[in-house]
Structures are given as C-alpha cells and as structure tokens.
mmCIF file with all atom_site columns, C-alpha atoms in Angstrom:
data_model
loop_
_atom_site.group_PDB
_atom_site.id
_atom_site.type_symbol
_atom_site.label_atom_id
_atom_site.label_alt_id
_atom_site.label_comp_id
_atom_site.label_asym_id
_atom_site.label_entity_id
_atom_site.label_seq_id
_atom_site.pdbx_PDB_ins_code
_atom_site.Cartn_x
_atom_site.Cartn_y
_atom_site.Cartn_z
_atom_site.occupancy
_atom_site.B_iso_or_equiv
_atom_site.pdbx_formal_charge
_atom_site.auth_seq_id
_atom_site.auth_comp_id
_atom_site.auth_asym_id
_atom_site.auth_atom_id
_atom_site.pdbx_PDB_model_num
ATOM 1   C CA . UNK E 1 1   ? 0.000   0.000   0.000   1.00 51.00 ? 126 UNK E CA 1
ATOM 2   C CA . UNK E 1 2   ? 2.954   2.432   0.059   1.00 53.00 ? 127 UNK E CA 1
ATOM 3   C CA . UNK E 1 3   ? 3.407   4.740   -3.425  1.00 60.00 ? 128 UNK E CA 1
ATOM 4   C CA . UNK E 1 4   ? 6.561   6.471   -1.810  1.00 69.00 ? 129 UNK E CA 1
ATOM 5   C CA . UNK E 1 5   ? 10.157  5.413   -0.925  1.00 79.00 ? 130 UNK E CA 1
ATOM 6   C CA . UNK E 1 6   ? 10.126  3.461   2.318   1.00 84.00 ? 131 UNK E CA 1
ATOM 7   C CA . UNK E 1 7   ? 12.518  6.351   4.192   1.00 91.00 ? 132 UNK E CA 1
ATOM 8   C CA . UNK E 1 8   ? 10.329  9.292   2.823   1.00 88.00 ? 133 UNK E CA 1
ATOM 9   C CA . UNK E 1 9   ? 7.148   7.384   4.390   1.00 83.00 ? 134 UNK E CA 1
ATOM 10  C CA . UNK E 1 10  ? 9.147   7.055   7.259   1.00 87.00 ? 135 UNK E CA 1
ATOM 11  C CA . UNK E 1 11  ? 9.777   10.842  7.511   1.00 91.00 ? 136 UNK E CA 1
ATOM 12  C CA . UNK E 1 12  ? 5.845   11.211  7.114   1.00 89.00 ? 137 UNK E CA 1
ATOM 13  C CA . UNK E 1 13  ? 5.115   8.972   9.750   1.00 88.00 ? 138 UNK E CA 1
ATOM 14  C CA . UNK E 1 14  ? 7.335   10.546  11.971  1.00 91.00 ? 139 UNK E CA 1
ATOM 15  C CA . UNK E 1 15  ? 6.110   14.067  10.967  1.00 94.00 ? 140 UNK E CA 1
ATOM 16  C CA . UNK E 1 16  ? 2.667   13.119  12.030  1.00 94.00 ? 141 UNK E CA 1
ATOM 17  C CA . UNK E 1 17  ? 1.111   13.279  15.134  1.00 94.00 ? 142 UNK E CA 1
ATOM 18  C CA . UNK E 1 18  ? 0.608   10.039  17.011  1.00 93.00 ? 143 UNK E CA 1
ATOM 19  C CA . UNK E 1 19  ? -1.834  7.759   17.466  1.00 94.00 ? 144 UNK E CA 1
ATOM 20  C CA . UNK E 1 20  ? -4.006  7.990   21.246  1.00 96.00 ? 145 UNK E CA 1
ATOM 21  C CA . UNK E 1 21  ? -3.353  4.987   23.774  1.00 96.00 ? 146 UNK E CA 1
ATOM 22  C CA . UNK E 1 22  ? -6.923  3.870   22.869  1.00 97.00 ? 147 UNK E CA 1
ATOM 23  C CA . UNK E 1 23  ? -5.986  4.270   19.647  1.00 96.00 ? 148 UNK E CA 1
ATOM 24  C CA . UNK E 1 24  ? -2.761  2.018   20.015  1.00 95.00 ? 149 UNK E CA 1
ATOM 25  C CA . UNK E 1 25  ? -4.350  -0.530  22.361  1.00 96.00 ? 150 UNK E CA 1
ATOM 26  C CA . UNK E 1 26  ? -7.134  -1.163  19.469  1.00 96.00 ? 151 UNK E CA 1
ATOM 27  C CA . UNK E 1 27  ? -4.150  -1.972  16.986  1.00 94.00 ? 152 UNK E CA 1
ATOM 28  C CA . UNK E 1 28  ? -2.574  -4.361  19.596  1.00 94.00 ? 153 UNK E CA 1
ATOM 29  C CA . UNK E 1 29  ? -5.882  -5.883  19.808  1.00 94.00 ? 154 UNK E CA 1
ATOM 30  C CA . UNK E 1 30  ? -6.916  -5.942  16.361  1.00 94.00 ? 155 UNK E CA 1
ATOM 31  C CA . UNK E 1 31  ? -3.235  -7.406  15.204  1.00 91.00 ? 156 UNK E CA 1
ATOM 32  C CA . UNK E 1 32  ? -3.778  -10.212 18.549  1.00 91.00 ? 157 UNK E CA 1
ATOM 33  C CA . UNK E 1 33  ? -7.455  -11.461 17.269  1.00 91.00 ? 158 UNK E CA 1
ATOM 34  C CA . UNK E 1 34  ? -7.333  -11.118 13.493  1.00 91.00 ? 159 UNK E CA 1
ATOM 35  C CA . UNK E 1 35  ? -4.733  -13.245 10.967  1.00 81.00 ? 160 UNK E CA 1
ATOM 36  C CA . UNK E 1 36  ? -5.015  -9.509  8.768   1.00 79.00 ? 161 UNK E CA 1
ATOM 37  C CA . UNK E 1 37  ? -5.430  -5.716  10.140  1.00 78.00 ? 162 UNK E CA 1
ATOM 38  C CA . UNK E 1 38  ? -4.832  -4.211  6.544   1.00 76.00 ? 163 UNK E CA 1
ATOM 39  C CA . UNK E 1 39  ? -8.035  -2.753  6.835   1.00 79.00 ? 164 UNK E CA 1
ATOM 40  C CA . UNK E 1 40  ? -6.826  -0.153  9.338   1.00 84.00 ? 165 UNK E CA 1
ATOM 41  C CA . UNK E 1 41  ? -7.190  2.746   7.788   1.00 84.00 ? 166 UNK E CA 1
ATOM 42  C CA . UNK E 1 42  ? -3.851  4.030   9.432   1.00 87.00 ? 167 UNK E CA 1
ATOM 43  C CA . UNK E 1 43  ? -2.120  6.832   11.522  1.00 91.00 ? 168 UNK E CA 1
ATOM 44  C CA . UNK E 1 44  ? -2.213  9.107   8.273   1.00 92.00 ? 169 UNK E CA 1
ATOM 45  C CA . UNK E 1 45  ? -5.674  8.520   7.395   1.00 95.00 ? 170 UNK E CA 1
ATOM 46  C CA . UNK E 1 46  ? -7.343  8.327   10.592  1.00 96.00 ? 171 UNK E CA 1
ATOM 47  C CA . UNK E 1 47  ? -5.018  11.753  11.504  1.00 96.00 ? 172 UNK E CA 1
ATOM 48  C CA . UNK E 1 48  ? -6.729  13.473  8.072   1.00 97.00 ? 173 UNK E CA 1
ATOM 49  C CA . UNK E 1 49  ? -10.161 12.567  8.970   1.00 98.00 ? 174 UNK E CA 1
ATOM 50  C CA . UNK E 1 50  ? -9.873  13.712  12.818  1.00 98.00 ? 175 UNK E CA 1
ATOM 51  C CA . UNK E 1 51  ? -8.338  16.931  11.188  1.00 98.00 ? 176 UNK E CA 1
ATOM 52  C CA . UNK E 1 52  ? -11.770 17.233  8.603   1.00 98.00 ? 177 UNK E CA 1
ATOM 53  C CA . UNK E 1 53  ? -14.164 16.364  11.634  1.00 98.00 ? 178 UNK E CA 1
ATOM 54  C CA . UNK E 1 54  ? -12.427 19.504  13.257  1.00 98.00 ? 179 UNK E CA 1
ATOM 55  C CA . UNK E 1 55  ? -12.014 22.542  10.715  1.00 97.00 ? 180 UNK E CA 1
ATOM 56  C CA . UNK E 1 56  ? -15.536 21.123  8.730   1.00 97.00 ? 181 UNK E CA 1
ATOM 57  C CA . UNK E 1 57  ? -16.774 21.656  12.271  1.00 98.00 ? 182 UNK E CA 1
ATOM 58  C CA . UNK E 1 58  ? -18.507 18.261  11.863  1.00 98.00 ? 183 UNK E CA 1
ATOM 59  C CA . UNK E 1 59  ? -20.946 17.267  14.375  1.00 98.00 ? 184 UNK E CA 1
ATOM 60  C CA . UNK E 1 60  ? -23.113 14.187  12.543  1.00 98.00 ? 185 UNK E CA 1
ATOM 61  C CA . UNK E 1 61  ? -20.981 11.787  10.857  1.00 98.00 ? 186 UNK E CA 1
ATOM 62  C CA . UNK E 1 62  ? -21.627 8.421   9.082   1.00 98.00 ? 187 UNK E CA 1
ATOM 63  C CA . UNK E 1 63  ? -19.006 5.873   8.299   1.00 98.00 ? 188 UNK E CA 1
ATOM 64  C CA . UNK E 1 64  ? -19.550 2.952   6.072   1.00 98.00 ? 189 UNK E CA 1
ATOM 65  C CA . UNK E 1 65  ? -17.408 -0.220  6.947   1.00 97.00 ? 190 UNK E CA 1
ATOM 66  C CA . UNK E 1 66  ? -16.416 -0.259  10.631  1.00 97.00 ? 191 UNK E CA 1
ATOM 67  C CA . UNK E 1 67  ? -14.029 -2.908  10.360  1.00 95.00 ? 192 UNK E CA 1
ATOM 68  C CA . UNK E 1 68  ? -12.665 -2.541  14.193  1.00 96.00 ? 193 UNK E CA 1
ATOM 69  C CA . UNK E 1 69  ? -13.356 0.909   14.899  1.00 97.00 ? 194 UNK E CA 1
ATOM 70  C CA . UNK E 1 70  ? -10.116 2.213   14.183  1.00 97.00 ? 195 UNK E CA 1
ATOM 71  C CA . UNK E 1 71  ? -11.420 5.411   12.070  1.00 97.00 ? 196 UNK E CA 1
ATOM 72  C CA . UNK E 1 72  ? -14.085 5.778   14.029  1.00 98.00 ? 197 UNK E CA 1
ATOM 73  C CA . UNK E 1 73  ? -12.502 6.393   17.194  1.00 98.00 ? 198 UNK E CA 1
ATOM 74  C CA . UNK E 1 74  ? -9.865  8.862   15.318  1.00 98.00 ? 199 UNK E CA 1
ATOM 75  C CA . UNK E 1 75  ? -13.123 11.165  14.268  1.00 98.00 ? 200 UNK E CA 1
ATOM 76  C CA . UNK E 1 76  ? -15.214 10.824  17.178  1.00 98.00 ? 201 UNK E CA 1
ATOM 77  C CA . UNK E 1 77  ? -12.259 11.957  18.941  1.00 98.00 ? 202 UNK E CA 1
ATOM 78  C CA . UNK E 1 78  ? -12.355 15.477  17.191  1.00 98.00 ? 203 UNK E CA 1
ATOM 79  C CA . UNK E 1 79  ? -16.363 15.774  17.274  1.00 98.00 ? 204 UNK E CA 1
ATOM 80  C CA . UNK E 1 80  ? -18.129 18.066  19.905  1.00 97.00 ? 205 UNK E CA 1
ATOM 81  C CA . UNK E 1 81  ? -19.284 16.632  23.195  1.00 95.00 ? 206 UNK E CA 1
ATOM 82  C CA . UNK E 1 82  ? -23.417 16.568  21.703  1.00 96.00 ? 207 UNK E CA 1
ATOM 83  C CA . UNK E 1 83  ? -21.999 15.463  18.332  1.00 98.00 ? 208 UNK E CA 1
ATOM 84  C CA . UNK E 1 84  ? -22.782 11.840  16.566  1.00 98.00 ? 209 UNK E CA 1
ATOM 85  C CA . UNK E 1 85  ? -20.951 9.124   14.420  1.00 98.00 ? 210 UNK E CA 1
ATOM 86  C CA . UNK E 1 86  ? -23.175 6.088   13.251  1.00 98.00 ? 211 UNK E CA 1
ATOM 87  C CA . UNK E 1 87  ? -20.721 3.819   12.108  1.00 98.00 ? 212 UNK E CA 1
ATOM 88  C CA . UNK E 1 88  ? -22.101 0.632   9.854   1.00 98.00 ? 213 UNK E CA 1
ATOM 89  C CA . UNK E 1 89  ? -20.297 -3.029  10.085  1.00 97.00 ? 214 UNK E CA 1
ATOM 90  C CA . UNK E 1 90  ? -21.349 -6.689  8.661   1.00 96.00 ? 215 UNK E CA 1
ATOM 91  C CA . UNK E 1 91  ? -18.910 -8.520  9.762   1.00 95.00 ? 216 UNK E CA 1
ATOM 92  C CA . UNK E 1 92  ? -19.676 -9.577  14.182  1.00 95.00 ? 217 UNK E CA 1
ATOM 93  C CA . UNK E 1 93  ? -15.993 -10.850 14.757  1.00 94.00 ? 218 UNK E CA 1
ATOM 94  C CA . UNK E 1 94  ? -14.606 -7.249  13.777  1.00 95.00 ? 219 UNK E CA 1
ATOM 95  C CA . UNK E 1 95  ? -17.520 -5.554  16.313  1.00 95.00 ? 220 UNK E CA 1
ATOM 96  C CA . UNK E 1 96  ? -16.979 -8.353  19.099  1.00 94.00 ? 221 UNK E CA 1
ATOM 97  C CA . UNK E 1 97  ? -13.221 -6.030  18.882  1.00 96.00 ? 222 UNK E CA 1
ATOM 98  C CA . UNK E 1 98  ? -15.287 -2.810  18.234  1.00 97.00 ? 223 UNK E CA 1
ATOM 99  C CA . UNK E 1 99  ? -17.635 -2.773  21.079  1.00 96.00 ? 224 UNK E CA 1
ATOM 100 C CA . UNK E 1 100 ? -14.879 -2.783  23.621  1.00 95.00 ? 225 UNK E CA 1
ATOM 101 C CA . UNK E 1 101 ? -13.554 0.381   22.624  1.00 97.00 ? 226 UNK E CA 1
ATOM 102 C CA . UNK E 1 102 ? -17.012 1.808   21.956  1.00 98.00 ? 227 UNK E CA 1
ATOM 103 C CA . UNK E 1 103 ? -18.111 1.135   25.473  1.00 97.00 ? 228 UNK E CA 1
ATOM 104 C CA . UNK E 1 104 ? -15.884 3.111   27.102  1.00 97.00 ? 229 UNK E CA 1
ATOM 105 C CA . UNK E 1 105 ? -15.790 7.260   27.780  1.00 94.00 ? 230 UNK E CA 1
ATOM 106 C CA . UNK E 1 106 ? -16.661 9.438   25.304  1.00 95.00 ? 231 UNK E CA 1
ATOM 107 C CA . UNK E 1 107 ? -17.285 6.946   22.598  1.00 97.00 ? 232 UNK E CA 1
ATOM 108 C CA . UNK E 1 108 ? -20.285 5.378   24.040  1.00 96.00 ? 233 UNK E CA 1
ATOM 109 C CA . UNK E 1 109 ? -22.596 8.566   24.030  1.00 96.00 ? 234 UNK E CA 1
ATOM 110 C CA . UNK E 1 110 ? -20.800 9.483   20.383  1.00 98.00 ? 235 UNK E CA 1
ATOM 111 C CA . UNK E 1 111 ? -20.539 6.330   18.749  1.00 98.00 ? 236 UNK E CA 1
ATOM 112 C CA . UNK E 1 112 ? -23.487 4.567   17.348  1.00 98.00 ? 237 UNK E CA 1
ATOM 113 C CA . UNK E 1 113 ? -23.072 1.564   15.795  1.00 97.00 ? 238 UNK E CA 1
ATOM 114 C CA . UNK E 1 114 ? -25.366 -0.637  13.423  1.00 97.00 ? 239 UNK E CA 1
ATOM 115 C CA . UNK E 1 115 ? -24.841 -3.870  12.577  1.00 97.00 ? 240 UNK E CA 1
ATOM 116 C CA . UNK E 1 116 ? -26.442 -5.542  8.849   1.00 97.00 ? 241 UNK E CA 1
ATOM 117 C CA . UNK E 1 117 ? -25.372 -4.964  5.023   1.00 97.00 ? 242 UNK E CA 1
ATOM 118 C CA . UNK E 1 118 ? -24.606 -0.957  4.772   1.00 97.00 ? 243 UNK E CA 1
ATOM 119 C CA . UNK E 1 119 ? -26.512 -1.513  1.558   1.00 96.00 ? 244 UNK E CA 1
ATOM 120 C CA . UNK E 1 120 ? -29.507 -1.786  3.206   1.00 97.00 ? 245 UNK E CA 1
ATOM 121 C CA . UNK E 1 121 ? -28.748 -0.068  6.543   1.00 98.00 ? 246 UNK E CA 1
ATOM 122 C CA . UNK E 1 122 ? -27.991 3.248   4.721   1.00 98.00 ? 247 UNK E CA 1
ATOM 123 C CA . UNK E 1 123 ? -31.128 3.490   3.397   1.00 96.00 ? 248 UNK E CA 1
ATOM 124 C CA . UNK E 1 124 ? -33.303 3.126   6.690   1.00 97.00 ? 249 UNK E CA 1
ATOM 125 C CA . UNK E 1 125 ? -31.197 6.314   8.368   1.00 98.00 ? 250 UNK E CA 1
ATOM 126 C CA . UNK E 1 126 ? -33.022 10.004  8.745   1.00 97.00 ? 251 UNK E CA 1
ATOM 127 C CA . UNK E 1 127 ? -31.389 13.172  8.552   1.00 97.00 ? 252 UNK E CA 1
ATOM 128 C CA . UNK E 1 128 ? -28.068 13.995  6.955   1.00 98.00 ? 253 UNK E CA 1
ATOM 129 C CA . UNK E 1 129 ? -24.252 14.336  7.649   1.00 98.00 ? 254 UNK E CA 1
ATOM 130 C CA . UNK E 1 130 ? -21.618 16.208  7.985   1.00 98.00 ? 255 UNK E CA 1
ATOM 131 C CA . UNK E 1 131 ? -19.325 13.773  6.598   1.00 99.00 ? 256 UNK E CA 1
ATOM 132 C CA . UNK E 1 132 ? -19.251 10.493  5.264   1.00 98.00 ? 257 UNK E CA 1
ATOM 133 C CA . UNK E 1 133 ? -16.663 8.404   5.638   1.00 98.00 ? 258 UNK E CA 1
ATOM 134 C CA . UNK E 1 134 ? -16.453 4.988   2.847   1.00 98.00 ? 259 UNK E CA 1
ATOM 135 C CA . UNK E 1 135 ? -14.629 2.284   3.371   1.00 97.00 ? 260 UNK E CA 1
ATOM 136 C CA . UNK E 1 136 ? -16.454 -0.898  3.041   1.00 97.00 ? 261 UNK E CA 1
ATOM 137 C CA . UNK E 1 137 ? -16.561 -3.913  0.775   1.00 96.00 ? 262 UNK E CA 1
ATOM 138 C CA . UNK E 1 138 ? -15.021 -2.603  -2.479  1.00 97.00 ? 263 UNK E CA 1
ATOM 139 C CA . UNK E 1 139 ? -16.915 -3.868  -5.145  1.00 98.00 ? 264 UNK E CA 1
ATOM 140 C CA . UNK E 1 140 ? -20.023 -2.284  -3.777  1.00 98.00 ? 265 UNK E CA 1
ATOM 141 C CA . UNK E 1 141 ? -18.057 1.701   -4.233  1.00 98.00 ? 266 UNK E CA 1
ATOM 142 C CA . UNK E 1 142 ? -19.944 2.942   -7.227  1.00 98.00 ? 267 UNK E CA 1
ATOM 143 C CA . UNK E 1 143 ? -23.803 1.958   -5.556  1.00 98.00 ? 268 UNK E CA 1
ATOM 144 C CA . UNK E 1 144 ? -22.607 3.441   -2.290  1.00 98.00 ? 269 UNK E CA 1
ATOM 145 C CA . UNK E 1 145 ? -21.838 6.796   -3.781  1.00 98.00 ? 270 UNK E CA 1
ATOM 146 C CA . UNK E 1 146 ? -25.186 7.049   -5.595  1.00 98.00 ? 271 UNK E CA 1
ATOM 147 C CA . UNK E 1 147 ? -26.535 5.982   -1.880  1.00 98.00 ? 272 UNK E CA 1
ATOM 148 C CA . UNK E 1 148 ? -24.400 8.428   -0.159  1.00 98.00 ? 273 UNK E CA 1
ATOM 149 C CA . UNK E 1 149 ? -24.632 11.410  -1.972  1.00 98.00 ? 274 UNK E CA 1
ATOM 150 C CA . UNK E 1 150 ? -28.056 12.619  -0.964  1.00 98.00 ? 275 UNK E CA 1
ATOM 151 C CA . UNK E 1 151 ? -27.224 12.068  2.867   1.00 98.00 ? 276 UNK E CA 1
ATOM 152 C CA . UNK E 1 152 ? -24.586 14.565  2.577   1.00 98.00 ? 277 UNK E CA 1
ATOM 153 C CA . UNK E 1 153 ? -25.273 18.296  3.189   1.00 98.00 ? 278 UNK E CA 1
ATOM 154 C CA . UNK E 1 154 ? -24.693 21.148  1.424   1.00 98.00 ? 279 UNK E CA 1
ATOM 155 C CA . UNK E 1 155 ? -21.151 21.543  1.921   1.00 98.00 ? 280 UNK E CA 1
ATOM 156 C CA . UNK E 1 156 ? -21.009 18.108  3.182   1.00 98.00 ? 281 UNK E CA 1
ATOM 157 C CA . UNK E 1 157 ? -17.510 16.181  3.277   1.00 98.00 ? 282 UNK E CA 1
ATOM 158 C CA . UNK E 1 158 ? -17.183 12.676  1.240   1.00 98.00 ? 283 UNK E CA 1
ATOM 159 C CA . UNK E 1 159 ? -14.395 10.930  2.120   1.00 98.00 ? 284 UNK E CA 1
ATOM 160 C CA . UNK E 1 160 ? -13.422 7.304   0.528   1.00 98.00 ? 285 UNK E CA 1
ATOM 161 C CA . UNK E 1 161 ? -10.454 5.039   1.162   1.00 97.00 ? 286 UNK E CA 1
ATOM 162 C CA . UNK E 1 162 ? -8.629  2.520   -1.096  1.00 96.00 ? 287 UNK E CA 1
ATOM 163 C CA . UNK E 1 163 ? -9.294  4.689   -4.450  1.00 97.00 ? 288 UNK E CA 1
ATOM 164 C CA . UNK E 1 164 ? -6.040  3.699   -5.684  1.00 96.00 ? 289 UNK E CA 1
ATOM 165 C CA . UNK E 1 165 ? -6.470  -0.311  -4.711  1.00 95.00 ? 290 UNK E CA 1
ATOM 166 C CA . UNK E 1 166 ? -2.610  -0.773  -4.742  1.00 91.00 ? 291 UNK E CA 1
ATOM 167 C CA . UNK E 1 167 ? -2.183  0.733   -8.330  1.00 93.00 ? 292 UNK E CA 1
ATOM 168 C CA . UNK E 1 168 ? -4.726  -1.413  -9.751  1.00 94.00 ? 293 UNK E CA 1
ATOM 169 C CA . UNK E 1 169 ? -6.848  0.826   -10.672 1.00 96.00 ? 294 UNK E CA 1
ATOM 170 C CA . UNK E 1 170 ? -4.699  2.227   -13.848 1.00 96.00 ? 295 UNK E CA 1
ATOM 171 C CA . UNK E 1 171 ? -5.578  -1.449  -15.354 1.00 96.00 ? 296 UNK E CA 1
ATOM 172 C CA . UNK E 1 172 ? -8.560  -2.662  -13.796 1.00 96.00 ? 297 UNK E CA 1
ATOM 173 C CA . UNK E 1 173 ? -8.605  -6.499  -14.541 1.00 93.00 ? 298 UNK E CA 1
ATOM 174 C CA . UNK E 1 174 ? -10.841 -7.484  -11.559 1.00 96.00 ? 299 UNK E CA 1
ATOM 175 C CA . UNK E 1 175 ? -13.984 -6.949  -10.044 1.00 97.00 ? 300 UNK E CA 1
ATOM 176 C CA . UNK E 1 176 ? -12.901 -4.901  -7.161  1.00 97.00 ? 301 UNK E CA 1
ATOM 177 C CA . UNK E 1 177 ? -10.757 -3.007  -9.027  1.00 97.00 ? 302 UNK E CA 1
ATOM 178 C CA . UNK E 1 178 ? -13.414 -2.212  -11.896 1.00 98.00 ? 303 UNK E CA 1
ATOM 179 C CA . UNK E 1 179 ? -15.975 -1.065  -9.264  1.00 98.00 ? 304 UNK E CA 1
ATOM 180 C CA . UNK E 1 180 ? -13.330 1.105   -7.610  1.00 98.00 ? 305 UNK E CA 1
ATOM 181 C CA . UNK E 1 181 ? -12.392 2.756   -11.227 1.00 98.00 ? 306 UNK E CA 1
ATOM 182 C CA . UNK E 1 182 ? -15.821 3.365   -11.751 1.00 98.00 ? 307 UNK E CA 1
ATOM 183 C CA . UNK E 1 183 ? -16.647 5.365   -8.275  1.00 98.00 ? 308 UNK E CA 1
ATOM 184 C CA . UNK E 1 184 ? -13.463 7.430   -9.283  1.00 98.00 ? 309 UNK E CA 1
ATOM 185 C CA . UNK E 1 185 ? -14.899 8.485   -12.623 1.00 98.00 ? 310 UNK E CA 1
ATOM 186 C CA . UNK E 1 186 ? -18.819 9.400   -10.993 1.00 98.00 ? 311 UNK E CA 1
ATOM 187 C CA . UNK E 1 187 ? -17.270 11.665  -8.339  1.00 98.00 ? 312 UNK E CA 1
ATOM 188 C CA . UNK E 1 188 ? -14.574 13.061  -10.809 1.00 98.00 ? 313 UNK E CA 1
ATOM 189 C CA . UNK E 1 189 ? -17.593 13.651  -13.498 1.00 98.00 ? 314 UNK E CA 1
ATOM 190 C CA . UNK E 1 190 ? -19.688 14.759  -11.025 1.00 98.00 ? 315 UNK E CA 1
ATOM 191 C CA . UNK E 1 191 ? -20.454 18.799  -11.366 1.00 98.00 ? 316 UNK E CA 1
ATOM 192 C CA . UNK E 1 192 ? -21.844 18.745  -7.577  1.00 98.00 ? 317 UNK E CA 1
ATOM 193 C CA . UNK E 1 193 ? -18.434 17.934  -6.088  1.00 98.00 ? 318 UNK E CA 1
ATOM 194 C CA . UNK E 1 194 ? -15.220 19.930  -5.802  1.00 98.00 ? 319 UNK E CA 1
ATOM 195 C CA . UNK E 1 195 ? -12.562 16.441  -5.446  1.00 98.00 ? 320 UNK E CA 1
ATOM 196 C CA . UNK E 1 196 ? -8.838  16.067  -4.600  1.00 98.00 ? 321 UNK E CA 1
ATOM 197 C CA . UNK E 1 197 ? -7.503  12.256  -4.723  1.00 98.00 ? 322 UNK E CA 1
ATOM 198 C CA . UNK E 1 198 ? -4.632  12.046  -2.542  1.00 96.00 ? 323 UNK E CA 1
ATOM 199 C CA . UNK E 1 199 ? -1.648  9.097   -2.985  1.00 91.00 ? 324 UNK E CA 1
ATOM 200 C CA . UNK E 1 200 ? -1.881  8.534   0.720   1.00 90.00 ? 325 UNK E CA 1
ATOM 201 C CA . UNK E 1 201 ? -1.612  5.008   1.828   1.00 87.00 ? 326 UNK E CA 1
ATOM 202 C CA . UNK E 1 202 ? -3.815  3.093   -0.496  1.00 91.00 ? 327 UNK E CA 1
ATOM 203 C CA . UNK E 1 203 ? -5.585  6.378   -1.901  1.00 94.00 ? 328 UNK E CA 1
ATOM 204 C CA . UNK E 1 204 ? -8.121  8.799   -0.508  1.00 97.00 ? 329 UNK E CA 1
ATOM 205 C CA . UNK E 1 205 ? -10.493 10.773  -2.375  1.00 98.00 ? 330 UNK E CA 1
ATOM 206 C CA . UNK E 1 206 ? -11.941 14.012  -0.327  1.00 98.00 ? 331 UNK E CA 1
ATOM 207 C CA . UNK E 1 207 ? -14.927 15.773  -2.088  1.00 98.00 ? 332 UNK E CA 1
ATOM 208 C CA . UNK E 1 208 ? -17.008 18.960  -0.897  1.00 98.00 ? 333 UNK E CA 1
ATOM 209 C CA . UNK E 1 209 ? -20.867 18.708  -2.118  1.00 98.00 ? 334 UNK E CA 1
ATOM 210 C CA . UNK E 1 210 ? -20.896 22.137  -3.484  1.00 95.00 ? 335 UNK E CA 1
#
C-alpha cells in the first residue's frame, strides 16, 4: 500500500502526530485477534479525517465499513461533546473487537453503531451528515456513492479510502478493481463535487458537495 520510498514514508510517519493509547491498544488488539489488520485505515488517514471532523466543524458523521473501529474512534475523537458518528459493520468478529472500545468514555454517548449490510442499513437512516466516511466492501463503491450522496449536506464532506487499490486501478482487470475505477470516474464527473484524490496510503479521495 505504500506509493513512496520506504525512508520518505518514514519521515511522514514521523512528521505526524501520534496515534491515542486507545488508539494504540485497538491496533494491539486488532493485530492479537485477526490473521489480517490491513483494513486499518492508518495513523495518516485516521489523523486526516480527525483533522476534517475539526475545521468542517462536523458534528453528525456516518461511516460505512467499521471494520474494528479504528477510524471511528480517530473522528469521534475530534467531534463536539453533543456530536454523533453512526458507524455501519457486517462482519460480528470485527464488532466483538469494536464494542470494547465503543463502550468506554466518550465513545459510548458518540458512537453509534449498526450492525447488517450498509446496503440496506444506509437506506433506513433520517437526517443527513456532515461527513461520510467509505470504506467498506469494495466492489459495492460505485452503488454506495449514488446511496451516499443525498445524505450529505450542502457543503457536506465525502471521504473514501482505497481509491487507488494498490495501483490497480490504472488497469482494472478485476472486479474490485473495476468497481473502484468506476466510483473514481462518478465523483470526478460529477459537477456537484469539488474532489482532490490524494496518494496517501492506499488512496483517498476528499470531495465537498458544493
């Protein structure tokens, strides 16, 4: 998942600010319980979103794909004491870790988690967000945008992970890969959205509903 030299994305890491104990103690346990914790979204990432939560002044957020509530924790840390992040998971082993951390002070009056297929679950929620945060099964990307979209608000933050799929997305052979492509071109094409895609990590797309 790294784009740069190994010693530049060591002088990143090291030029960004680290991770909470919670934060670090959900790693450990994640990396103790699970044979794979790719699906972190990582110190970088989860450091960019807490930074959008804050100067988007962001008090309702939704994030799609849980996994073990590694980005979640990262933005509910930067929301306001009344604010609200519904997160969205399938998968119970990766809440079994979640719930743990959720539990605990703040997260249990912020965090708000659903379990069932996001497809459905987005759906069935009221109101709109702040900012919405994608990062769930991959091949699903292009049907959650068209989902998404109209739960934003004006101004709203879209934020999706894994847009560059390890480079496979300049020759998209597989499934995954295709669907990923294809979410790239609808928020690039899209005259509502003012988009940046970043090279950070695995790829991060940030677009403003204008």
């Amino acid at each position: 998942m790294n784009f740069i030299d190994s010693v530049l994305k060591n002088y990143t890491d090291v030029h960004t600010s680290p991770e909470s104990d919670i934060l670090q103690e959900l790693a450990r346990e994640s990396e103790h319980k699970l044979e794979y914790t790719d699906m972190l979204s990582g110190r970088q990432v989860g450091q960019l979103l807490h930074i959008l939560v804050r100067i988007g002044k962001c008090e309702r957020l939704l994030e799609v794909g849980t996994f073990t509530g590694y980005s979640a924790i990262w933005m509910a840390d930067a929301l306001p004491a009344n604010g609200e992040l519904i997160t969205v998971e399938i998968n119970e082993l990766y809440k079994s870790i979640s719930d743990r951390f959720f539990r605990r002070e703040p997260y249990h009056n912020k965090i708000k988690q659903i379990t069932g297929d996001a497809m459905d679950e987005i759906d069935k929620l009221e109101g709109k967000f702040d900012l919405i945060f994608l990062d769930a099964d991959k091949v699903n990307y292009p049907d959650y945008f068209q989902k998404l979209k109209p739960k934003l608000i004006k101004g709203g933050i879209f934020v999706a992970d894994n847009v560059l799929w390890s480079g496979s997305v300049l020759n998209p052979d597989d499934e995954k890969s295709r669907a990923i492509n294809q979410m790239n071109k609808l928020v690039q094409e899209d005259p509502d959205f003012i988009n940046v895609m970043l090279a950070v990590r695995d790829g991060l797309t940030i677009a403003v509903l204008s």
